[in-house]
Short mmCIF file of C-alpha atoms in Angstrom, two decimals:
data_model
loop_
_atom_site.label_atom_id
_atom_site.label_comp_id
_atom_site.label_asym_id
_atom_site.label_seq_id
_atom_site.Cartn_x
_atom_site.Cartn_y
_atom_site.Cartn_z
CA UNK E 29 -13.44 15.02 -42.53
CA UNK E 30 -10.37 12.79 -42.22
CA UNK E 31 -8.22 15.67 -43.42
CA UNK E 32 -8.83 17.72 -40.26
CA UNK E 33 -7.91 14.93 -37.83
CA UNK E 34 -4.43 15.41 -36.38
CA UNK E 35 -1.96 13.00 -37.96
CA UNK E 36 -0.83 11.63 -34.62
CA UNK E 37 -4.45 10.96 -33.62
CA UNK E 38 -4.97 8.91 -36.80
CA UNK E 39 -2.24 6.56 -35.58
CA UNK E 40 -3.95 5.91 -32.22
CA UNK E 41 -6.23 3.01 -31.37
CA UNK E 42 -9.23 3.57 -29.10
CA UNK E 43 -8.86 2.19 -25.56
CA UNK E 44 -11.33 -0.67 -25.60
CA UNK E 45 -12.54 -2.78 -22.68
CA UNK E 46 -13.67 -6.22 -23.95
CA UNK E 47 -17.33 -7.00 -23.35
CA UNK E 48 -17.00 -10.49 -21.87
CA UNK E 49 -19.47 -12.77 -20.12
CA UNK E 50 -18.52 -13.19 -16.46
CA UNK E 51 -20.00 -13.47 -12.98
CA UNK E 52 -16.83 -12.87 -10.96
CA UNK E 53 -14.78 -9.84 -12.01
CA UNK E 54 -11.12 -10.05 -10.99
CA UNK E 55 -9.38 -8.13 -13.76
CA UNK E 56 -9.26 -4.55 -12.45
CA UNK E 57 -8.24 -4.74 -8.76
CA UNK E 58 -11.56 -3.48 -7.41
CA UNK E 59 -12.82 -4.19 -3.89
CA UNK E 60 -15.12 -7.25 -4.10
CA UNK E 61 -17.45 -5.88 -1.40
CA UNK E 62 -20.12 -3.23 -1.98
CA UNK E 63 -20.16 -0.29 0.41
CA UNK E 64 -23.57 -1.43 1.68
CA UNK E 65 -21.79 -4.53 3.05
CA UNK E 66 -18.99 -2.49 4.65
CA UNK E 67 -20.45 0.65 6.19
CA UNK E 68 -22.67 0.52 9.25
CA UNK E 69 -26.37 0.92 8.47
CA UNK E 70 -26.55 4.50 9.79
CA UNK E 71 -23.68 5.62 7.57
CA UNK E 72 -25.15 3.91 4.51
CA UNK E 73 -28.56 5.44 5.23
CA UNK E 74 -26.87 8.86 5.35
CA UNK E 75 -25.46 8.24 1.87
CA UNK E 76 -28.90 7.28 0.55
CA UNK E 77 -30.46 10.38 2.11
CA UNK E 78 -27.71 12.56 0.63
CA UNK E 79 -28.39 11.17 -2.85
CA UNK E 80 -32.18 11.48 -2.63
CA UNK E 81 -32.11 14.97 -1.12
CA UNK E 82 -29.59 16.43 -3.55
CA UNK E 83 -30.74 19.35 -5.72
CA UNK E 84 -30.00 18.27 -9.28
CA UNK E 85 -30.89 21.37 -11.27
CA UNK E 86 -27.81 23.30 -10.07
CA UNK E 87 -24.16 22.62 -10.71
CA UNK E 88 -22.06 21.20 -7.87
CA UNK E 89 -19.93 23.39 -5.63
CA UNK E 90 -16.92 23.91 -7.88
CA UNK E 91 -14.50 24.17 -4.96
CA UNK E 92 -15.30 20.72 -3.49
CA UNK E 93 -14.02 22.19 -0.23
CA UNK E 94 -15.54 19.59 2.12
CA UNK E 95 -13.86 16.62 0.46
CA UNK E 96 -10.60 18.49 -0.10
CA UNK E 97 -10.56 19.56 3.56
CA UNK E 98 -11.12 15.99 4.74
CA UNK E 99 -8.30 14.64 2.56
CA UNK E 100 -5.97 17.49 3.57
CA UNK E 101 -6.58 16.97 7.28
CA UNK E 102 -5.82 13.25 7.05
CA UNK E 103 -2.53 13.93 5.24
CA UNK E 104 -1.34 16.96 7.26
CA UNK E 105 -1.79 19.27 4.29
CA UNK E 106 -4.12 22.15 3.40
CA UNK E 107 -6.91 22.03 0.89
CA UNK E 108 -4.73 24.18 -1.40
CA UNK E 109 -2.54 21.07 -1.78
CA UNK E 110 -5.40 18.99 -3.21
CA UNK E 111 -7.03 18.59 -6.63
CA UNK E 112 -9.95 16.21 -7.18
CA UNK E 113 -10.57 14.41 -10.44
CA UNK E 114 -13.09 12.29 -12.27
CA UNK E 115 -10.95 9.29 -11.43
CA UNK E 116 -7.16 9.46 -11.42
CA UNK E 117 -7.26 9.15 -15.22
CA UNK E 118 -8.63 12.69 -15.55
CA UNK E 119 -5.86 13.99 -13.30
CA UNK E 120 -3.27 12.15 -15.39
CA UNK E 121 -4.69 13.79 -18.51
CA UNK E 122 -4.53 17.20 -16.83
CA UNK E 123 -0.88 16.59 -15.92
CA UNK E 124 -0.12 15.72 -19.53
CA UNK E 125 -1.93 18.85 -20.77
CA UNK E 126 -0.06 21.01 -18.26
CA UNK E 127 3.48 19.77 -18.80
CA UNK E 128 3.81 17.72 -22.01
CA UNK E 129 4.01 18.57 -25.71
CA UNK E 130 5.80 17.16 -28.76
CA UNK E 131 9.14 18.42 -27.41
CA UNK E 132 8.77 17.36 -23.77
CA UNK E 133 8.55 13.67 -22.90
CA UNK E 134 7.44 11.38 -20.11
CA UNK E 135 9.42 8.53 -18.55
CA UNK E 136 7.78 5.27 -17.50
CA UNK E 137 9.07 2.03 -16.01
CA UNK E 138 7.97 -0.98 -18.06
CA UNK E 139 5.77 -2.85 -17.31
CA UNK E 140 3.47 -0.33 -15.69
CA UNK E 141 0.02 1.25 -15.96
CA UNK E 142 -0.67 1.61 -19.68
CA UNK E 143 -2.52 4.94 -19.53
CA UNK E 144 0.66 6.98 -18.97
CA UNK E 145 1.98 6.12 -22.42
CA UNK E 146 -1.43 6.42 -24.09
CA UNK E 147 -1.98 9.92 -22.70
CA UNK E 148 1.44 11.05 -23.91
CA UNK E 149 0.57 9.82 -27.41
CA UNK E 150 -2.67 11.82 -27.31
CA UNK E 151 -0.64 15.06 -27.21
CA UNK E 152 1.86 13.83 -29.82
CA UNK E 153 4.59 13.22 -27.28
CA UNK E 154 6.85 10.26 -26.58
CA UNK E 155 7.19 7.94 -23.61
CA UNK E 156 10.76 7.02 -22.75
CA UNK E 157 10.53 3.47 -21.41
CA UNK E 158 13.02 1.95 -18.97
CA UNK E 159 12.60 -1.75 -18.32
CA UNK E 160 12.33 -2.92 -14.74
CA UNK E 161 14.82 -5.57 -13.62
CA UNK E 162 13.99 -9.28 -13.88
CA UNK E 163 12.55 -9.10 -10.37
CA UNK E 164 10.59 -5.96 -11.33
CA UNK E 165 12.69 -3.49 -9.36
CA UNK E 166 13.53 0.01 -10.60
CA UNK E 167 16.49 0.21 -12.97
CA UNK E 168 17.56 3.35 -11.14
CA UNK E 169 20.89 4.05 -12.84
CA UNK E 170 19.36 3.81 -16.31
CA UNK E 171 16.44 6.03 -15.25
CA UNK E 172 18.87 8.69 -14.01
CA UNK E 173 20.85 8.42 -17.23
CA UNK E 174 17.66 9.09 -19.24
CA UNK E 175 16.76 12.00 -16.97
CA UNK E 176 20.14 13.54 -17.71
CA UNK E 177 20.06 13.04 -21.49
CA UNK E 178 16.38 13.35 -22.47
CA UNK E 179 13.95 16.25 -22.18
CA UNK E 180 11.70 14.57 -19.61
CA UNK E 181 9.07 16.72 -17.90
CA UNK E 182 7.16 13.96 -16.07
CA UNK E 183 8.46 10.71 -14.57
CA UNK E 184 5.76 8.25 -13.51
CA UNK E 185 6.38 5.80 -10.67
CA UNK E 186 3.53 3.52 -9.66
CA UNK E 187 3.92 2.73 -5.97
CA UNK E 188 3.17 -0.16 -5.60
CA UNK E 189 3.66 -0.97 -9.26
CA UNK E 190 0.84 -2.06 -11.52
CA UNK E 191 0.62 -4.83 -12.73
CA UNK E 192 3.48 -6.44 -10.79
CA UNK E 193 2.17 -5.43 -7.35
CA UNK E 194 5.48 -4.66 -5.64
CA UNK E 195 6.69 -1.60 -3.74
CA UNK E 196 9.96 -0.21 -5.05
CA UNK E 197 12.83 0.57 -2.69
CA UNK E 198 12.25 3.98 -1.13
CA UNK E 199 15.91 5.00 -1.56
CA UNK E 200 15.68 4.37 -5.31
CA UNK E 201 12.60 6.57 -5.62
CA UNK E 202 14.29 9.35 -3.60
CA UNK E 203 17.36 9.22 -5.88
CA UNK E 204 15.11 9.66 -8.91
CA UNK E 205 13.28 12.59 -7.30
CA UNK E 206 16.57 14.29 -6.46
CA UNK E 207 18.04 13.77 -9.94
CA UNK E 208 14.94 14.80 -11.90
CA UNK E 209 14.79 18.27 -13.44
CA UNK E 210 11.09 17.72 -14.01
CA UNK E 211 8.24 16.42 -11.87
CA UNK E 212 8.02 12.91 -10.43
CA UNK E 213 4.45 11.59 -10.25
CA UNK E 214 4.05 8.88 -7.61
CA UNK E 215 0.85 6.96 -8.29
CA UNK E 216 -0.32 5.51 -4.97
CA UNK E 217 -3.54 3.90 -6.19
CA UNK E 218 -2.95 0.97 -3.82
CA UNK E 219 -1.84 2.98 -0.79
CA UNK E 220 -4.52 1.56 1.52
CA UNK E 221 -3.14 -1.95 0.92
CA UNK E 222 0.57 -1.10 0.87
CA UNK E 223 0.41 1.47 3.69
CA UNK E 224 3.53 3.29 2.47
CA UNK E 225 3.52 6.78 0.98
CA UNK E 226 5.58 9.73 -0.19
CA UNK E 227 3.03 12.32 0.95
CA UNK E 228 5.30 13.40 3.80
CA UNK E 229 7.91 14.38 1.18
CA UNK E 230 5.68 16.97 -0.54
CA UNK E 231 7.01 19.83 1.57
CA UNK E 232 10.59 18.53 1.35
CA UNK E 233 10.78 18.20 -2.44
CA UNK E 234 9.17 20.74 -4.76
CA UNK E 235 8.93 18.37 -7.74
CA UNK E 236 6.65 15.55 -6.57
CA UNK E 237 2.98 14.79 -7.06
CA UNK E 238 1.17 11.99 -5.23
CA UNK E 239 -1.94 10.45 -6.80
CA UNK E 240 -4.58 8.38 -5.03
CA UNK E 241 -7.99 6.97 -5.84
CA UNK E 242 -11.25 5.84 -4.27
CA UNK E 243 -11.54 3.04 -6.85
CA UNK E 244 -9.47 0.29 -5.24
CA UNK E 245 -9.90 0.06 -1.46
CA UNK E 246 -13.04 2.16 -1.04
CA UNK E 247 -15.50 0.25 -3.26
CA UNK E 248 -16.64 3.19 -5.41
CA UNK E 249 -14.77 2.60 -8.68
CA UNK E 250 -18.03 3.21 -10.52
CA UNK E 251 -18.23 6.78 -9.18
CA UNK E 252 -14.79 7.77 -10.58
CA UNK E 253 -13.11 9.79 -7.82
CA UNK E 254 -9.37 10.40 -7.62
CA UNK E 255 -7.15 13.08 -6.14
CA UNK E 256 -3.66 14.50 -6.35
CA UNK E 257 -1.56 16.07 -3.61
CA UNK E 258 1.34 18.44 -4.23
CA UNK E 259 2.71 21.87 -3.39
CA UNK E 260 0.59 24.94 -4.14
CA UNK E 261 2.65 26.05 -7.16
CA UNK E 262 2.04 22.75 -8.96
CA UNK E 263 -1.62 22.69 -7.88
CA UNK E 264 -2.15 26.19 -9.29
CA UNK E 265 -0.64 25.22 -12.65
CA UNK E 266 -2.68 22.04 -13.02
CA UNK E 267 -5.88 23.86 -12.00
CA UNK E 268 -5.47 26.01 -15.12
CA UNK E 269 -6.38 23.04 -17.34
CA UNK E 270 -8.88 21.35 -15.00
CA UNK E 271 -12.45 21.62 -16.26
CA UNK E 272 -14.96 23.25 -13.90
CA UNK E 273 -17.48 21.00 -12.14
CA UNK E 274 -15.35 17.96 -13.00
CA UNK E 275 -16.83 15.92 -10.15
CA UNK E 276 -20.58 15.35 -9.99
CA UNK E 277 -22.63 15.82 -6.82
CA UNK E 278 -23.23 12.13 -6.16
CA UNK E 279 -19.56 11.22 -6.50
CA UNK E 280 -18.48 14.02 -4.18
CA UNK E 281 -21.13 13.28 -1.53
CA UNK E 282 -20.50 9.54 -1.40
CA UNK E 283 -16.71 9.91 -1.53
CA UNK E 284 -16.88 12.33 1.41
CA UNK E 285 -18.99 9.96 3.49
CA UNK E 286 -16.75 7.01 2.62
CA UNK E 287 -13.65 9.00 3.57
CA UNK E 288 -15.19 10.06 6.87
CA UNK E 289 -15.98 6.41 7.60
CA UNK E 290 -12.76 4.93 6.20
CA UNK E 291 -12.09 3.11 9.49
CA UNK E 292 -15.05 0.87 8.59
CA UNK E 293 -13.01 -0.39 5.63
CA UNK E 294 -10.04 -1.52 7.73
CA UNK E 295 -11.46 -4.99 8.58
CA UNK E 296 -12.28 -5.58 4.91
CA UNK E 297 -8.83 -4.41 3.78
CA UNK E 298 -7.26 -6.70 6.40
CA UNK E 299 -9.37 -9.59 5.16
CA UNK E 300 -8.31 -8.94 1.55
CA UNK E 301 -4.66 -8.84 2.59
CA UNK E 302 -5.04 -12.10 4.52
CA UNK E 303 -6.68 -13.76 1.52
CA UNK E 304 -3.93 -12.38 -0.74
CA UNK E 305 -1.24 -13.97 1.42
CA UNK E 306 -3.10 -17.29 1.42
CA UNK E 307 -3.36 -17.19 -2.38
CA UNK E 308 0.32 -16.30 -2.69
CA UNK E 309 1.32 -19.22 -0.46
CA UNK E 310 -0.88 -21.64 -2.40
CA UNK E 311 0.58 -20.59 -5.74
CA UNK E 312 4.08 -20.68 -4.27
CA UNK E 313 3.66 -24.45 -3.77
CA UNK E 314 3.24 -25.00 -7.53
CA UNK E 315 6.58 -25.64 -9.23
CA UNK E 316 5.42 -24.59 -12.69
CA UNK E 317 4.37 -21.11 -11.54
CA UNK E 318 6.51 -18.14 -10.57
CA UNK E 319 4.43 -15.95 -8.27
CA UNK E 320 5.54 -12.48 -7.19
CA UNK E 321 5.12 -11.02 -3.72
CA UNK E 322 2.38 -8.39 -3.74
CA UNK E 323 1.82 -5.18 -1.81
CA UNK E 324 -1.58 -4.62 -3.45
CA UNK E 325 -4.94 -6.41 -3.57
CA UNK E 326 -3.85 -8.61 -6.47
CA UNK E 327 -1.55 -11.49 -7.40
CA UNK E 328 0.78 -11.42 -10.42
CA UNK E 329 2.32 -14.65 -11.66
CA UNK E 330 4.12 -16.27 -14.59
CA UNK E 331 3.22 -19.57 -16.20
CA UNK E 332 3.67 -21.25 -19.57
CA UNK E 333 -0.04 -22.07 -19.47
CA UNK E 334 -1.25 -18.49 -19.07
CA UNK E 335 -3.59 -18.71 -22.07
CA UNK E 336 -5.12 -22.03 -20.91
CA UNK E 337 -5.65 -20.77 -17.35
CA UNK E 338 -7.27 -17.55 -18.58
CA UNK E 339 -9.63 -19.43 -20.92
CA UNK E 340 -10.60 -22.04 -18.32
CA UNK E 341 -11.39 -19.35 -15.75
CA UNK E 342 -13.46 -17.48 -18.33
CA UNK E 343 -15.39 -20.67 -19.10
CA UNK E 344 -16.24 -20.68 -15.41
CA UNK E 345 -17.39 -17.04 -15.64
CA UNK E 346 -14.31 -15.71 -13.82
CA UNK E 347 -12.56 -12.80 -15.51
CA UNK E 348 -8.91 -12.12 -14.72
CA UNK E 349 -6.27 -9.92 -16.42
CA UNK E 350 -4.21 -11.29 -19.26
CA UNK E 351 -1.39 -9.49 -21.06
CA UNK E 352 0.28 -9.47 -24.47
CA UNK E 353 3.74 -9.27 -26.02
CA UNK E 354 6.51 -9.54 -23.41
CA UNK E 355 3.96 -10.32 -20.67
CA UNK E 356 2.00 -12.98 -22.59
CA UNK E 357 3.06 -15.62 -20.05
CA UNK E 358 1.86 -13.55 -17.10
CA UNK E 359 -1.55 -13.24 -15.45
CA UNK E 360 -2.97 -11.07 -12.68
CA UNK E 361 -6.11 -11.45 -10.62
CA UNK E 362 -7.74 -9.30 -7.95
CA UNK E 363 -8.28 -10.79 -4.52
CA UNK E 364 -11.93 -11.73 -4.19
CA UNK E 365 -14.12 -13.23 -1.49
CA UNK E 366 -12.86 -16.44 0.14
CA UNK E 367 -15.03 -18.88 -1.82
CA UNK E 368 -14.18 -17.16 -5.12
CA UNK E 369 -10.46 -17.24 -4.31
CA UNK E 370 -10.66 -20.95 -3.57
CA UNK E 371 -12.36 -21.56 -6.90
CA UNK E 372 -9.62 -19.65 -8.75
CA UNK E 373 -6.90 -21.76 -7.11
CA UNK E 374 -8.80 -24.97 -7.85
CA UNK E 375 -9.12 -24.11 -11.55
CA UNK E 376 -5.47 -23.08 -11.86
CA UNK E 377 -4.34 -26.38 -10.34
CA UNK E 378 -6.72 -28.29 -12.61
CA UNK E 379 -5.29 -26.68 -15.75
CA UNK E 380 -1.69 -27.26 -14.68
CA UNK E 381 -2.33 -30.98 -14.13
CA UNK E 382 -3.33 -31.49 -17.78
#
């Protein structure tokens, strides 16, 4: 059977999430509050009724018009500008299937979200990597040089960047859009925290796609709902590879209710941002740590004791994000509830005193 596996697939490693023992999960930038603690009782009861009254023996409405309409209205677009996905990861895969092959490449800014490169490898393509500057800004001139000399169909810009947490300069992103012969994908997974977007540029530039997700701010990461916004020509092309019924009925129903009640999330988002700033200021006081300003719901920092801090937190059942290779001295943690944040800071300070 090995003989029929594509050679480039043989070289891949499965994406594995370690099965670790923890009580506080701060490694994936999720909202620490469940929607039952955020939405008013009436709204949450409506969600429960929707789930219990759903007819399960029929497929979902393949158009997902209600959710697409709601997203379109909020962003001054039409539903024809929207595609929904089983998380943003499925949309990323569909973009790769639509535009990439072993002759056409993607461009990524390193460090960034690892799935871009992995998905390119799945279709036997190559990721052209351009390192960010020492302060994790876009290396715009080098990116443009690559765009001019390489056959790049998709350029991925995470805005704000993951894992570093910073927004890039808008003028730099615009320069890249204007110089690109291909499509620029702007991944706005943390839009609700950063509050800056390129959606308004969709009608101005014909080569941009904006991605967003319900997984970070809206407390439904477990339901896997993401969406992309672009012009109708791009939407039509990507729809050709999208599987039918790619969003289940529960995910669609709950995502719609959450989106309709998104104002209920504003106090929680504000609280997370306030806690983030407190955590940043606390870490800033420690001479042996270099902490980076964040526009997301996480903190990214550098320390020579990254391994020790990670292990000590894990001993205390707190899981944060560690990295390897060039980022082995860096750590990232999601902003949690106040008491959990205070415990993280206490443990970090304890390790650094040893």
